[in-house]
């Protein structure tokens, strides 16, 4: 039986490429993407990349499902969704001492903050950081202070998320998946 996650991983990688293509094409055509649209496309590409990674972990689990060393806590069915806000983790597949080579490589990349995968997952987790709040005082009553979040100002939260960085993560993910698939299919 073929692995159903293989197509889903490829699809999410393609979605990420499309999101990034919109930003790159707009820059080439000198079309203005608003300060509000750019982060939407960047975060969209990031979400698709992390979703591809999560599905890739499921793909590995499916490939090794007959093996004793895989005891995945990663849900395999739609009625068992991954918790919202959680970051996918190769450590959920099995213990490090019993892990196949593919999982060991992913664990190593996840645990290095300066690796493309560690950086991508950290950026994804940081999306839930609470932005700075602006204090606006009602000048009429001078008594109420209303906390606001400036949704149009994304410079601080997006300083590390660029189309170039996402392109490099997408390329690295594509290369890793292709290389690891070759070795999994040989076994």
XYZ file of N, CA, C and O in Angstrom, residues 51-161:
444
model
N 3.165 22.524 8.346
C 2.188 21.463 8.096
C 2.826 20.343 7.282
O 2.602 19.156 7.551
N 3.640 20.700 6.294
C 4.353 19.690 5.504
C 5.266 18.869 6.407
O 5.349 17.642 6.274
N 5.940 19.523 7.343
C 6.825 18.812 8.271
C 6.031 17.863 9.166
O 6.408 16.708 9.359
N 4.915 18.345 9.678
C 4.055 17.508 10.519
C 3.567 16.283 9.739
O 3.577 15.155 10.250
N 3.149 16.503 8.511
C 2.699 15.394 7.673
C 3.860 14.471 7.305
O 3.673 13.252 7.179
N 5.046 15.032 7.157
C 6.210 14.200 6.865
C 6.508 13.262 8.046
O 6.880 12.106 7.849
N 6.324 13.750 9.264
C 6.487 12.878 10.429
C 5.475 11.737 10.385
O 5.792 10.593 10.718
N 4.274 12.029 9.955
C 3.254 10.981 9.795
C 3.666 10.005 8.686
O 3.426 8.807 8.786
N 4.261 10.557 7.628
C 4.730 9.698 6.531
C 5.781 8.710 7.034
O 5.747 7.521 6.713
N 6.716 9.194 7.827
C 7.747 8.321 8.402
C 7.102 7.256 9.285
O 7.436 6.072 9.204
N 6.159 7.676 10.115
C 5.462 6.735 10.986
C 4.770 5.663 10.167
O 4.832 4.478 10.493
N 4.124 6.060 9.089
C 3.433 5.103 8.223
C 4.430 4.125 7.598
O 4.167 2.928 7.534
N 5.578 4.639 7.151
C 6.583 3.771 6.529
C 7.153 2.749 7.501
O 7.512 1.644 7.111
N 7.281 3.125 8.775
C 7.881 2.247 9.775
C 6.847 1.634 10.716
O 7.217 1.148 11.773
N 5.590 1.637 10.331
C 4.536 1.210 11.253
C 4.684 -0.236 11.706
O 4.198 -0.602 12.764
N 5.368 -1.051 10.948
C 5.573 -2.445 11.336
C 6.724 -2.609 12.319
O 6.905 -3.661 12.905
N 7.495 -1.564 12.510
C 8.677 -1.656 13.356
C 8.324 -1.442 14.819
O 7.408 -0.697 15.155
N 9.086 -2.086 15.686
C 8.853 -1.984 17.117
C 9.291 -0.640 17.678
O 8.828 -0.230 18.731
N 10.205 0.052 16.997
C 10.744 1.270 17.589
C 9.847 2.495 17.388
O 10.062 3.519 17.987
N 8.855 2.392 16.539
C 7.951 3.531 16.357
C 6.765 3.375 17.304
O 6.018 2.425 17.232
N 6.638 4.291 18.219
C 5.482 4.329 19.128
C 4.907 5.734 19.091
O 4.785 6.413 20.095
N 4.543 6.141 17.927
C 4.198 7.533 17.684
C 2.999 8.006 18.486
O 1.981 7.341 18.566
N 3.165 9.178 19.050
C 2.024 9.861 19.656
C 1.441 10.852 18.661
O 0.538 11.607 18.987
N 1.982 10.847 17.442
C 1.450 11.714 16.391
C 0.195 11.042 15.850
O 0.234 9.893 15.418
N -0.943 11.725 15.910
C -2.193 11.129 15.441
C -2.116 10.739 13.972
O -1.509 11.434 13.175
N -2.732 9.629 13.638
C -2.708 9.138 12.263
C -4.046 9.314 11.554
O -4.140 9.123 10.368
N -5.083 9.631 12.292
C -6.401 9.763 11.684
C -6.901 11.193 11.825
O -6.499 11.922 12.708
N -7.842 11.560 10.949
C -8.384 12.922 10.995
C -9.113 13.218 12.294
O -9.184 14.350 12.716
N -9.700 12.182 12.905
C -10.442 12.430 14.142
C -9.509 12.534 15.343
O -9.951 12.659 16.466
N -8.196 12.496 15.101
C -7.199 12.679 16.140
C -6.274 13.824 15.717
O -5.137 13.605 15.367
N -6.779 15.038 15.734
C -5.952 16.146 15.250
C -4.814 16.475 16.205
O -4.881 16.186 17.396
N -3.774 17.075 15.642
C -2.684 17.596 16.468
C -3.237 18.805 17.199
O -3.996 19.592 16.646
N -2.853 18.953 18.444
C -3.364 20.068 19.248
C -3.026 21.395 18.586
O -1.891 21.595 18.152
N -3.989 22.315 18.552
C -3.704 23.632 17.983
C -2.577 24.318 18.747
O -2.506 24.247 19.959
N -1.705 24.954 18.003
C -0.605 25.676 18.625
C 0.611 24.818 18.902
O 1.664 25.331 19.239
N 0.475 23.500 18.767
C 1.624 22.649 19.055
C 2.593 22.651 17.876
O 2.205 22.843 16.736
N 3.852 22.436 18.206
C 4.888 22.379 17.188
C 5.228 20.913 16.978
O 5.468 20.181 17.938
N 5.224 20.435 15.725
C 5.561 19.042 15.481
C 6.964 18.717 15.973
O 7.856 19.568 15.930
N 7.149 17.490 16.447
C 8.417 17.109 17.052
C 8.732 15.667 16.695
O 7.929 14.772 16.969
N 9.902 15.430 16.110
C 10.310 14.074 15.753
C 10.490 13.205 16.986
O 10.397 11.985 16.914
N 10.727 13.821 18.131
C 10.866 13.070 19.371
C 9.595 12.341 19.766
O 9.637 11.406 20.567
N 8.463 12.746 19.192
C 7.199 12.061 19.473
C 7.125 10.702 18.776
O 6.262 9.894 19.098
N 8.006 10.459 17.820
C 7.949 9.211 17.067
C 8.498 8.022 17.853
O 7.948 6.941 17.812
N 9.605 8.226 18.537
C 10.238 7.129 19.253
C 11.368 7.676 20.113
O 11.726 8.842 20.006
N 11.919 6.822 20.937
C 13.052 7.259 21.747
C 14.286 7.370 20.856
O 14.438 6.643 19.886
N 15.160 8.290 21.195
C 16.316 8.601 20.350
C 17.227 7.392 20.149
O 17.809 7.217 19.081
N 17.356 6.530 21.151
C 18.260 5.389 21.011
C 17.713 4.314 20.078
O 18.459 3.476 19.587
N 16.407 4.320 19.819
C 15.806 3.323 18.921
C 15.413 3.910 17.572
O 14.846 3.219 16.746
N 15.696 5.158 17.362
C 15.216 5.860 16.173
C 15.937 5.406 14.909
O 17.142 5.170 14.924
N 15.189 5.326 13.800
C 15.850 5.090 12.514
C 16.651 6.336 12.127
O 16.463 7.413 12.700
N 17.517 6.187 11.155
C 18.411 7.272 10.749
C 17.653 8.551 10.383
O 18.095 9.654 10.710
N 16.504 8.408 9.716
C 15.734 9.589 9.306
C 15.289 10.399 10.521
O 15.381 11.625 10.537
N 14.797 9.701 11.540
C 14.316 10.385 12.743
C 15.480 10.993 13.519
O 15.370 12.114 14.032
N 16.606 10.291 13.573
C 17.776 10.842 14.262
C 18.232 12.142 13.614
O 18.585 13.104 14.301
N 18.211 12.183 12.291
C 18.591 13.406 11.594
C 17.619 14.540 11.914
O 18.031 15.673 12.190
N 16.329 14.240 11.918
C 15.331 15.262 12.231
C 15.480 15.756 13.667
O 15.404 16.958 13.929
N 15.713 14.836 14.601
C 15.917 15.221 16.004
C 17.128 16.143 16.141
O 17.083 17.133 16.861
N 18.194 15.792 15.441
C 19.404 16.610 15.487
C 19.132 18.018 14.956
O 19.532 19.015 15.564
N 18.414 18.113 13.838
C 18.086 19.410 13.257
C 17.130 20.209 14.151
O 17.278 21.421 14.289
N 16.165 19.525 14.744
C 15.213 20.210 15.629
C 15.919 20.810 16.842
O 15.552 21.884 17.311
N 16.911 20.100 17.363
C 17.572 20.517 18.596
C 18.665 21.557 18.403
O 19.219 22.050 19.382
N 18.992 21.875 17.162
C 19.983 22.917 16.881
C 19.239 24.191 16.496
O 18.611 24.263 15.447
N 19.321 25.180 17.355
C 18.604 26.436 17.107
C 19.064 27.119 15.824
O 18.296 27.840 15.191
N 20.330 26.887 15.428
C 20.841 27.543 14.230
C 20.623 26.730 12.952
O 20.991 27.167 11.874
N 19.992 25.549 13.061
C 19.684 24.770 11.861
C 18.427 25.331 11.207
O 17.631 26.023 11.843
N 18.228 25.016 9.958
C 17.048 25.515 9.253
C 15.769 25.003 9.908
O 14.791 25.745 10.048
N 15.751 23.748 10.341
C 14.545 23.174 10.937
C 14.287 23.753 12.330
O 13.160 24.119 12.658
N 15.331 23.845 13.139
C 15.184 24.440 14.464
C 14.700 25.875 14.378
O 13.816 26.308 15.130
N 15.253 26.614 13.447
C 14.869 28.007 13.244
C 13.422 28.119 12.761
O 12.659 28.963 13.236
N 13.034 27.251 11.832
C 11.673 27.272 11.303
C 10.658 26.959 12.401
O 9.651 27.661 12.554
N 10.928 25.920 13.190
C 9.996 25.539 14.257
C 9.945 26.592 15.355
O 8.881 26.860 15.924
N 11.093 27.223 15.647
C 11.113 28.299 16.641
C 10.283 29.494 16.164
O 9.512 30.073 16.921
N 10.440 29.849 14.900
C 9.677 30.957 14.329
C 8.188 30.643 14.358
O 7.360 31.495 14.670
N 7.843 29.386 14.051
C 6.446 28.966 14.077
C 5.883 29.067 15.500
O 4.788 29.576 15.703
N 6.639 28.614 16.482
C 6.183 28.681 17.876
C 6.070 30.136 18.337
O 5.165 30.479 19.101
N 6.949 30.990 17.860
C 6.959 32.399 18.280
C 5.762 33.174 17.757
O 5.472 34.266 18.252
N 5.045 32.619 16.804
C 3.878 33.327 16.272
C 2.830 33.546 17.340
O 1.965 34.403 17.207
N 2.886 32.773 18.413
C 1.917 32.918 19.489
C 2.348 33.915 20.555
O 1.624 34.147 21.513
N 3.542 34.485 20.385
C 3.987 35.510 21.336
C 3.027 36.691 21.284
O 2.598 37.113 20.204
N 2.737 37.215 22.428
C 1.807 38.335 22.504
C 2.530 39.602 22.046
O 3.591 39.932 22.558
N 1.942 40.310 21.070
C 2.583 41.537 20.596
C 2.505 42.628 21.656
O 1.705 42.562 22.585
N 3.358 43.620 21.476
C 3.341 44.750 22.398
C 1.988 45.435 22.331
O 1.369 45.524 21.278
N 1.562 45.911 23.478
C 0.270 46.587 23.543
C 0.492 48.091 23.579
O 1.463 48.570 24.144
N -0.411 48.782 22.973
C -0.388 50.239 22.997
C -1.409 50.714 24.018
O -2.523 50.213 24.060
N -1.019 51.636 24.830
C -1.958 52.210 25.794
C -2.549 53.475 25.188
O -1.831 54.398 24.834
N -3.856 53.493 25.057
C -4.553 54.646 24.522
C -5.479 55.165 25.615
O -6.297 54.430 26.149
N -5.324 56.392 25.937
C -6.146 56.986 26.984
C -7.293 57.755 26.353
O -7.095 58.519 25.412
N -8.474 57.510 26.865
C -9.667 58.228 26.419
C -9.521 59.676 26.875
O -9.564 59.971 28.067
N -9.329 60.573 25.937
C -9.078 61.968 26.295
C -10.314 62.659 26.858
O -10.193 63.632 27.583
N -11.484 62.141 26.543
C -12.709 62.779 27.046
C -12.863 62.556 28.547
O -13.139 63.477 29.297
N -12.677 61.334 29.004
C -12.884 61.063 30.428
C -11.581 61.069 31.209
O -11.595 61.218 32.422
N -10.474 60.902 30.527
C -9.141 60.871 31.139
C -9.058 59.848 32.269
O -8.209 59.942 33.126
N -9.939 58.854 32.242
C -9.914 57.862 33.316
C -9.681 56.448 32.798
O -9.127 55.632 33.497
N -10.111 56.182 31.603
C -10.030 54.815 31.095
C -8.797 54.639 30.224
O -8.459 55.489 29.427
N -8.145 53.540 30.418
C -7.003 53.178 29.586
C -7.371 51.902 28.844
O -7.702 50.893 29.462
N -7.343 51.957 27.541
C -7.771 50.826 26.729
C -6.548 50.185 26.084
O -5.847 50.825 25.304
N -6.268 48.894 26.400
C -5.137 48.237 25.741
C -5.503 47.851 24.307
O -6.573 47.320 24.061
N -4.625 48.173 23.383
C -4.831 47.859 21.981
C -3.619 47.117 21.436
O -2.515 47.286 21.918
N -3.865 46.332 20.425
C -2.784 45.684 19.703
C -2.788 46.249 18.302
O -3.814 46.252 17.628
N -1.641 46.754 17.865
C -1.524 47.327 16.533
C -1.329 46.197 15.534
O -0.235 45.650 15.401
N -2.400 45.814 14.841
C -2.321 44.696 13.911
C -1.655 45.073 12.595
O -1.309 44.203 11.805
N -1.473 46.348 12.339
C -0.831 46.756 11.094
C 0.676 46.851 11.232
O 1.387 46.874 10.239
N 1.184 46.882 12.455
C 2.614 46.971 12.677
C 3.164 45.584 12.979
O 2.931 45.028 14.029
N 3.888 45.030 12.012
C 4.404 43.677 12.174
C 5.922 43.633 12.137
O 6.502 42.556 12.124
N 6.570 44.772 12.136
C 8.021 44.797 11.988
C 8.725 43.986 13.057
O 9.632 43.212 12.773
N 8.356 44.154 14.314
C 9.041 43.456 15.399
C 8.836 41.951 15.328
O 9.763 41.173 15.489
N 7.601 41.541 15.097
C 7.302 40.117 15.099
C 7.784 39.425 13.831
O 8.004 38.234 13.834
N 7.929 40.142 12.754
C 8.319 39.543 11.485
C 9.766 39.815 11.108
O 10.167 39.499 10.001
N 10.535 40.371 12.002
C 11.889 40.762 11.636
C 12.714 39.584 11.132
O 13.564 39.737 10.272
N 12.461 38.378 11.646
C 13.241 37.222 11.213
C 12.545 36.419 10.117
O 13.121 35.482 9.579
N 11.313 36.772 9.781
C 10.562 36.024 8.776
C 10.564 36.805 7.464
O 9.865 37.794 7.313
